[in-house]
Short mmCIF file of C-alpha atoms in Angstrom, two decimals:
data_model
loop_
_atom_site.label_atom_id
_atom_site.label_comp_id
_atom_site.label_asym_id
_atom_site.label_seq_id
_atom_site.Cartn_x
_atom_site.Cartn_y
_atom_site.Cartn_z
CA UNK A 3 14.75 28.84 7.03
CA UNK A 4 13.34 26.80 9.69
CA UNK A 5 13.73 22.97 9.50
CA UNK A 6 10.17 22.83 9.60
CA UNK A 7 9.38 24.88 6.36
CA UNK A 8 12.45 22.75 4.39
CA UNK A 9 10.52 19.72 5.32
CA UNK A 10 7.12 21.55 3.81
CA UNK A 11 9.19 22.33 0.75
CA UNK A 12 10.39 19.07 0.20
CA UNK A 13 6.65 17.46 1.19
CA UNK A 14 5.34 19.83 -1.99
CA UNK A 15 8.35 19.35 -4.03
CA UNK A 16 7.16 14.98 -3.80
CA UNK A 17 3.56 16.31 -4.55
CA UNK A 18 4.83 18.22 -7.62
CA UNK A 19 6.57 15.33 -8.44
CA UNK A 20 3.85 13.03 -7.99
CA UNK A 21 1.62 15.16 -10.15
CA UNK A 22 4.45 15.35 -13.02
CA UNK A 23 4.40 11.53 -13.61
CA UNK A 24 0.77 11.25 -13.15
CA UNK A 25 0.70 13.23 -16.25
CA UNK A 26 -1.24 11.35 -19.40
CA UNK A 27 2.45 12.30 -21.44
CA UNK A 28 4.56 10.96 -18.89
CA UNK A 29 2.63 7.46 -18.95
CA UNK A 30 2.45 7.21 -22.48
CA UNK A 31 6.45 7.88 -22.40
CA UNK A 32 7.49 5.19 -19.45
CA UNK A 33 5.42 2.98 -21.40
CA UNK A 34 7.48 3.32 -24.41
CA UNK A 35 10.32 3.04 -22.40
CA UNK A 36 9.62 -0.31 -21.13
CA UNK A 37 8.43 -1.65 -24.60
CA UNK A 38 12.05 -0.71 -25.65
CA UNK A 39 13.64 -2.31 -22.56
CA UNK A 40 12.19 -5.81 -23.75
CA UNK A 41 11.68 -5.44 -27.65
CA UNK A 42 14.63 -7.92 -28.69
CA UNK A 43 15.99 -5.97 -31.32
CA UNK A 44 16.38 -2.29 -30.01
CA UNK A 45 18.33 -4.00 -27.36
CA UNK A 46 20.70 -5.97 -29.52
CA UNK A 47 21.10 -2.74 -31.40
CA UNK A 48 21.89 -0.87 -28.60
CA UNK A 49 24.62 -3.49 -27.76
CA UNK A 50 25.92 -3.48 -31.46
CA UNK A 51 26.14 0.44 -31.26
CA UNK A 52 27.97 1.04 -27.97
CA UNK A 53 30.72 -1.74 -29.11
CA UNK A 54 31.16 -0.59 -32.71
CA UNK A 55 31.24 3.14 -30.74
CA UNK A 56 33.86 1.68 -28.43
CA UNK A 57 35.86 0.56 -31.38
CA UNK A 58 35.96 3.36 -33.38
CA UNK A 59 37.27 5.47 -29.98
CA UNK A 60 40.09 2.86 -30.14
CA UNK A 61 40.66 3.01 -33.96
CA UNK A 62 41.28 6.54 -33.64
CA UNK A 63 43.80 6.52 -31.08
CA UNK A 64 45.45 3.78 -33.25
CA UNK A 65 44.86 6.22 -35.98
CA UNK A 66 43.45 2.72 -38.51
CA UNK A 67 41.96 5.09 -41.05
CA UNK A 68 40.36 2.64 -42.95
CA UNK A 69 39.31 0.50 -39.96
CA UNK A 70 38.03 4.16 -38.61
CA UNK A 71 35.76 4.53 -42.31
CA UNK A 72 34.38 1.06 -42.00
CA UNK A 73 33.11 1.48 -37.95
CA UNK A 74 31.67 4.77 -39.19
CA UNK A 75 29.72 2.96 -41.99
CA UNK A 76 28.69 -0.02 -40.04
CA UNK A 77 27.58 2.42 -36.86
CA UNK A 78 25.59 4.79 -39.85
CA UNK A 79 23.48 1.55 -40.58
CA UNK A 80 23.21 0.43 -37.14
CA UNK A 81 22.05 3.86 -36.32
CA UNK A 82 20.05 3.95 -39.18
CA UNK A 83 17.97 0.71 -38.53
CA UNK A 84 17.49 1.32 -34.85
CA UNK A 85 16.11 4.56 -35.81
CA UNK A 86 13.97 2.88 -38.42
CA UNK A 87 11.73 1.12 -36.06
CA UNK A 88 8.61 3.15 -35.20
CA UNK A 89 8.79 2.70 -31.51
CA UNK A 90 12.54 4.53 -31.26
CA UNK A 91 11.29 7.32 -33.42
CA UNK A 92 8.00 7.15 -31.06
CA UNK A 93 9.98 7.25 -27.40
CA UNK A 94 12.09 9.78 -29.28
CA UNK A 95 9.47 12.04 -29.65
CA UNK A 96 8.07 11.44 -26.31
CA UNK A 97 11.52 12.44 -24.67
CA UNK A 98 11.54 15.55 -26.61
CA UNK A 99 7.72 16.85 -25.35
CA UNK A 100 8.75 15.77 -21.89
CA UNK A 101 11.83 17.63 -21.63
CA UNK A 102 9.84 20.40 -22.99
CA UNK A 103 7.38 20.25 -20.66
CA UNK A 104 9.96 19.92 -18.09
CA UNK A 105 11.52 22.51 -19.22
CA UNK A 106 8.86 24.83 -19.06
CA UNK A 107 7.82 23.75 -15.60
CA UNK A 108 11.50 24.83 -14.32
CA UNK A 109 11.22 28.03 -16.00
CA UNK A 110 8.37 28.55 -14.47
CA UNK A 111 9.39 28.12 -10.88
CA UNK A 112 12.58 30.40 -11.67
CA UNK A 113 10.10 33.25 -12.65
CA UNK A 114 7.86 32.33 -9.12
CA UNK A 115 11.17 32.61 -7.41
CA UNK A 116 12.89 35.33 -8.77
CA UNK A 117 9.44 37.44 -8.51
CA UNK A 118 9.34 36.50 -4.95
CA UNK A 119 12.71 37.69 -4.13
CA UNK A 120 12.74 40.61 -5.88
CA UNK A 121 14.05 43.86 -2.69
CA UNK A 122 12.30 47.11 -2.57
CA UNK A 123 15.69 49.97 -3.05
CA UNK A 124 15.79 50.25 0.73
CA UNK A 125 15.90 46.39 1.14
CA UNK A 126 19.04 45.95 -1.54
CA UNK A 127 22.24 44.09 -0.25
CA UNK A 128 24.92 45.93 0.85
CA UNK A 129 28.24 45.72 -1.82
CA UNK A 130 30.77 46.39 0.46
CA UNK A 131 29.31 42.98 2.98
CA UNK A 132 28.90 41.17 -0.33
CA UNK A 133 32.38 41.80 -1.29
CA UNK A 134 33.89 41.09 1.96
CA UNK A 135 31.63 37.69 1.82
CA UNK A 136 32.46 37.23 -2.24
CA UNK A 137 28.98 36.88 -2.83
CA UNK A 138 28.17 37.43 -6.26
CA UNK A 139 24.71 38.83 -6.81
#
């Protein structure tokens, strides 16, 4: 492959991009995102749940049962009011559709690709060069 037609790929690959997060989903999802990044609350939570998380990992190499029982009940509320606020369960959903749609878009180009280099029986590698270059087909 020419350096020229890696430089096409990548040119349509930033296009594909482009078009991706153009997409109405996309916007409604990055705007979510940044309503998170400054809503007050989802942040402290956030903040509340990595340290309790970070001292329960502790607690359990110290083995502190009890300790371990009361992190796990304090991070089940934490958990349970960030996920009570309608624009976590909102960005939630967002992320899911988007990886989704992502999703499908990669599967997509697999198929393209895989269609495209499908061989005709005469045009088949060769075993015995794949073996001696442990390619695995």
């Amino acid at each position: 492959m020419s350096q020229m037609d890696r430089e096409q790929i990548l040119e349509k690959v930033k296009e594909l991009a482009n078009s991706i997060c153009e997409q109405e989903e996309i916007q409604i999802y990055q705007k979510a995102e940044r309503q998170i990044k400054h809503h007050r609350r989802i942040q402290e939570l956030i903040v509340l749940i990595k340290k309790k998380q970070q001292e329960l990992v502790n607690a359990k190499h110290l083995k502190k049962t009890n300790y371990i029982k009361q992190l796990e009940n304090e991070l089940d509320l934490l958990n349970n009011e960030l996920h009570s606020i309608p624009l976590v369960s909102q960005y939630q959903q967002n992320q899911r559709e988007i990886n989704r749609y992502l999703q499908s878009i990669i599967k997509l180009l697999k198929e393209q690709i895989s269609d495209q280099l499908l061989f005709d029986e005469d045009d088949l590698p060769n075993p015995e060069l794949d073996q001696v270059f442990q390619l695995k087909l």
